[in-house]
GROMACS .gro file of N, CA and C in nm:
model
  240
    1UNK      N    1   7.570   8.848   7.641
    1UNK     CA    2   7.665   8.945   7.594
    1UNK      C    3   7.803   8.907   7.654
    2UNK      N    4   7.903   8.903   7.570
    2UNK     CA    5   8.037   8.871   7.615
    2UNK      C    6   8.112   8.995   7.656
    3UNK      N    7   8.191   8.980   7.760
    3UNK     CA    8   8.275   9.091   7.809
    3UNK      C    9   8.408   9.087   7.738
    4UNK      N   10   8.452   9.202   7.686
    4UNK     CA   11   8.583   9.210   7.622
    4UNK      C   12   8.675   9.296   7.708
    5UNK      N   13   8.797   9.249   7.723
    5UNK     CA   14   8.895   9.324   7.800
    5UNK      C   15   8.924   9.457   7.731
    6UNK      N   16   8.940   9.560   7.813
    6UNK     CA   17   8.983   9.688   7.760
    6UNK      C   18   9.135   9.689   7.755
    7UNK      N   19   9.192   9.698   7.639
    7UNK     CA   20   9.336   9.693   7.623
    7UNK      C   21   9.405   9.827   7.646
    8UNK      N   22   9.335   9.935   7.610
    8UNK     CA   23   9.397  10.066   7.618
    8UNK      C   24   9.371  10.135   7.752
    9UNK      N   25   9.472  10.200   7.800
    9UNK     CA   26   9.462  10.272   7.925
    9UNK      C   27   9.440  10.420   7.895
   10UNK      N   28   9.358  10.486   7.975
   10UNK     CA   29   9.343  10.630   7.958
   10UNK      C   30   9.462  10.709   8.012
   11UNK      N   31   9.553  10.641   8.084
   11UNK     CA   32   9.668  10.707   8.146
   11UNK      C   33   9.799  10.658   8.083
   12UNK      N   34   9.892  10.748   8.056
   12UNK     CA   35  10.022  10.705   8.006
   12UNK      C   36  10.101  10.633   8.117
   13UNK      N   37  10.190  10.547   8.076
   13UNK     CA   38  10.269  10.468   8.171
   13UNK      C   39  10.348  10.557   8.267
   14UNK      N   40  10.405  10.666   8.215
   14UNK     CA   41  10.488  10.753   8.300
   14UNK      C   42  10.406  10.814   8.413
   15UNK      N   43  10.280  10.843   8.387
   15UNK     CA   44  10.194  10.905   8.489
   15UNK      C   45  10.160  10.805   8.600
   16UNK      N   46  10.136  10.681   8.561
   16UNK     CA   47  10.109  10.576   8.660
   16UNK      C   48  10.231  10.548   8.746
   17UNK      N   49  10.350  10.549   8.682
   17UNK     CA   50  10.472  10.528   8.759
   17UNK      C   51  10.497  10.644   8.856
   18UNK      N   52  10.465  10.765   8.812
   18UNK     CA   53  10.479  10.881   8.896
   18UNK      C   54  10.382  10.875   9.016
   19UNK      N   55  10.261  10.829   8.992
   19UNK     CA   56  10.161  10.815   9.100
   19UNK      C   57  10.210  10.710   9.201
   20UNK      N   58  10.265  10.602   9.152
   20UNK     CA   59  10.317  10.499   9.243
   20UNK      C   60  10.436  10.550   9.323
   21UNK      N   61  10.524  10.628   9.261
   21UNK     CA   62  10.635  10.689   9.334
   21UNK      C   63  10.583  10.783   9.442
   22UNK      N   64  10.476  10.859   9.412
   22UNK     CA   65  10.416  10.947   9.510
   22UNK      C   66  10.366  10.866   9.631
   23UNK      N   67  10.304  10.754   9.605
   23UNK     CA   68  10.255  10.670   9.714
   23UNK      C   69  10.370  10.633   9.809
   24UNK      N   70  10.480  10.591   9.750
   24UNK     CA   71  10.594  10.548   9.834
   24UNK      C   72  10.667  10.669   9.895
   25UNK      N   73  10.659  10.783   9.835
   25UNK     CA   74  10.719  10.904   9.895
   25UNK      C   75  10.645  10.951  10.019
   26UNK      N   76  10.518  10.908  10.034
   26UNK     CA   77  10.437  10.949  10.149
   26UNK      C   78  10.432  10.843  10.256
   27UNK      N   79  10.511  10.737  10.238
   27UNK     CA   80  10.516  10.628  10.336
   27UNK      C   81  10.657  10.609  10.387
   28UNK      N   82  10.667  10.563  10.510
   28UNK     CA   83  10.794  10.523  10.567
   28UNK      C   84  10.780  10.380  10.614
   29UNK      N   85  10.886  10.305  10.606
   29UNK     CA   86  10.885  10.167  10.650
   29UNK      C   87  10.985  10.150  10.762
   30UNK      N   88  10.973  10.039  10.834
   30UNK     CA   89  11.063  10.014  10.945
   30UNK      C   90  11.209  10.007  10.901
   31UNK      N   91  11.234   9.952  10.784
   31UNK     CA   92  11.369   9.944  10.733
   31UNK      C   93  11.373   9.990  10.588
   32UNK      N   94  11.488  10.035  10.545
   32UNK     CA   95  11.507  10.073  10.403
   32UNK      C   96  11.491   9.951  10.313
   33UNK      N   97  11.536   9.836  10.361
   33UNK     CA   98  11.525   9.713  10.282
   33UNK      C   99  11.377   9.682  10.254
   34UNK      N  100  11.291   9.695  10.356
   34UNK     CA  101  11.148   9.668  10.338
   34UNK      C  102  11.089   9.767  10.237
   35UNK      N  103  11.121   9.894  10.253
   35UNK     CA  104  11.068   9.994  10.160
   35UNK      C  105  11.111   9.967  10.016
   36UNK      N  106  11.239   9.938   9.998
   36UNK     CA  107  11.290   9.916   9.861
   36UNK      C  108  11.232   9.788   9.802
   37UNK      N  109  11.219   9.684   9.882
   37UNK     CA  110  11.164   9.558   9.833
   37UNK      C  111  11.018   9.573   9.791
   38UNK      N  112  10.940   9.637   9.874
   38UNK     CA  113  10.797   9.654   9.843
   38UNK      C  114  10.780   9.748   9.723
   39UNK      N  115  10.856   9.856   9.720
   39UNK     CA  116  10.846   9.951   9.610
   39UNK      C  117  10.884   9.885   9.476
   40UNK      N  118  10.994   9.811   9.474
   40UNK     CA  119  11.037   9.745   9.352
   40UNK      C  120  10.935   9.642   9.307
   41UNK      N  121  10.876   9.573   9.401
   41UNK     CA  122  10.774   9.474   9.366
   41UNK      C  123  10.655   9.540   9.299
   42UNK      N  124  10.610   9.649   9.354
   42UNK     CA  125  10.495   9.719   9.295
   42UNK      C  126  10.532   9.777   9.158
   43UNK      N  127  10.655   9.832   9.145
   43UNK     CA  128  10.695   9.887   9.016
   43UNK      C  129  10.704   9.779   8.910
   44UNK      N  130  10.758   9.662   8.948
   44UNK     CA  131  10.769   9.552   8.854
   44UNK      C  132  10.633   9.497   8.811
   45UNK      N  133  10.535   9.506   8.900
   45UNK     CA  134  10.402   9.453   8.873
   45UNK      C  135  10.300   9.559   8.834
   46UNK      N  136  10.348   9.679   8.806
   46UNK     CA  137  10.254   9.790   8.775
   46UNK      C  138  10.166   9.759   8.655
   47UNK      N  139  10.223   9.697   8.554
   47UNK     CA  140  10.144   9.663   8.436
   47UNK      C  141  10.032   9.568   8.469
   48UNK      N  142  10.057   9.470   8.554
   48UNK     CA  143   9.956   9.374   8.596
   48UNK      C  144   9.850   9.442   8.679
   49UNK      N  145   9.893   9.535   8.768
   49UNK     CA  146   9.795   9.609   8.849
   49UNK      C  147   9.704   9.694   8.762
   50UNK      N  148   9.760   9.757   8.662
   50UNK     CA  149   9.681   9.842   8.573
   50UNK      C  150   9.582   9.757   8.493
   51UNK      N  151   9.627   9.644   8.446
   51UNK     CA  152   9.539   9.554   8.370
   51UNK      C  153   9.425   9.502   8.458
   52UNK      N  154   9.457   9.469   8.583
   52UNK     CA  155   9.355   9.424   8.678
   52UNK      C  156   9.249   9.532   8.696
   53UNK      N  157   9.294   9.657   8.713
   53UNK     CA  158   9.199   9.767   8.732
   53UNK      C  159   9.109   9.783   8.609
   54UNK      N  160   9.167   9.779   8.492
   54UNK     CA  161   9.086   9.792   8.369
   54UNK      C  162   8.989   9.675   8.354
   55UNK      N  163   9.035   9.553   8.382
   55UNK     CA  164   8.949   9.436   8.369
   55UNK      C  165   8.831   9.440   8.465
   56UNK      N  166   8.850   9.507   8.578
   56UNK     CA  167   8.745   9.513   8.681
   56UNK      C  168   8.674   9.648   8.683
   57UNK      N  169   8.690   9.722   8.575
   57UNK     CA  170   8.622   9.851   8.553
   57UNK      C  171   8.651   9.949   8.668
   58UNK      N  172   8.779   9.951   8.713
   58UNK     CA  173   8.822  10.045   8.814
   58UNK      C  174   8.908  10.150   8.749
   59UNK      N  175   8.907  10.269   8.803
   59UNK     CA  176   8.995  10.374   8.753
   59UNK      C  177   9.138  10.340   8.795
   60UNK      N  178   9.227  10.330   8.697
   60UNK     CA  179   9.364  10.290   8.724
   60UNK      C  180   9.434  10.383   8.824
   61UNK      N  181   9.417  10.513   8.808
   61UNK     CA  182   9.487  10.608   8.893
   61UNK      C  183   9.436  10.596   9.038
   62UNK      N  184   9.308  10.586   9.056
   62UNK     CA  185   9.253  10.570   9.191
   62UNK      C  186   9.301  10.439   9.252
   63UNK      N  187   9.306  10.334   9.172
   63UNK     CA  188   9.353  10.204   9.219
   63UNK      C  189   9.499  10.213   9.267
   64UNK      N  190   9.580  10.281   9.192
   64UNK     CA  191   9.722  10.297   9.229
   64UNK      C  192   9.735  10.382   9.355
   65UNK      N  193   9.661  10.489   9.364
   65UNK     CA  194   9.670  10.576   9.481
   65UNK      C  195   9.615  10.510   9.607
   66UNK      N  196   9.523  10.415   9.591
   66UNK     CA  197   9.468  10.343   9.705
   66UNK      C  198   9.569  10.246   9.768
   67UNK      N  199   9.679  10.219   9.697
   67UNK     CA  200   9.783  10.134   9.751
   67UNK      C  201   9.837  10.193   9.882
   68UNK      N  202   9.837  10.323   9.891
   68UNK     CA  203   9.882  10.394  10.012
   68UNK      C  204   9.806  10.343  10.133
   69UNK      N  205   9.674  10.343  10.126
   69UNK     CA  206   9.590  10.301  10.238
   69UNK      C  207   9.607  10.153  10.268
   70UNK      N  208   9.626  10.073  10.165
   70UNK     CA  209   9.643   9.930  10.184
   70UNK      C  210   9.775   9.902  10.257
   71UNK      N  211   9.881   9.972  10.219
   71UNK     CA  212  10.010   9.952  10.282
   71UNK      C  213  10.012  10.001  10.426
   72UNK      N  214   9.932  10.103  10.455
   72UNK     CA  215   9.927  10.154  10.593
   72UNK      C  216   9.869  10.052  10.691
   73UNK      N  217   9.796   9.956  10.641
   73UNK     CA  218   9.742   9.850  10.726
   73UNK      C  219   9.848   9.755  10.774
   74UNK      N  220   9.964   9.760  10.710
   74UNK     CA  221  10.076   9.676  10.751
   74UNK      C  222  10.141   9.737  10.874
   75UNK      N  223  10.195   9.651  10.958
   75UNK     CA  224  10.265   9.700  11.077
   75UNK      C  225  10.400   9.764  11.040
   76UNK      N  226  10.450   9.735  10.922
   76UNK     CA  227  10.582   9.782  10.880
   76UNK      C  228  10.578   9.919  10.815
   77UNK      N  229  10.460   9.964  10.772
   77UNK     CA  230  10.449  10.090  10.699
   77UNK      C  231  10.387  10.198  10.788
   78UNK      N  232  10.436  10.320  10.771
   78UNK     CA  233  10.389  10.433  10.849
   78UNK      C  234  10.378  10.554  10.760
   79UNK      N  235  10.284  10.641  10.791
   79UNK     CA  236  10.269  10.764  10.713
   79UNK      C  237  10.375  10.864  10.754
   80UNK      N  238  10.426  10.934  10.655
   80UNK     CA  239  10.528  11.038  10.683
   80UNK      C  240  10.458  11.164  10.733
   0.00000   0.00000   0.00000
């Protein structure tokens, strides 16, 4: 049986962007430059992240919200 990629997302783009903004609103970084750079990188790559989640049968929203915990492992990020 061949696996076919799921093209359609159950979540609208605006909701995923809002979830990602929430993640960054709950984090603080050592510098504003670091926060802005990391945030912009994730926003620019949000489509790729969502596609990765769908391709690997992960819930997109949970995957996006888990970015919070991943970033907290960095020495530069801190919880507000």
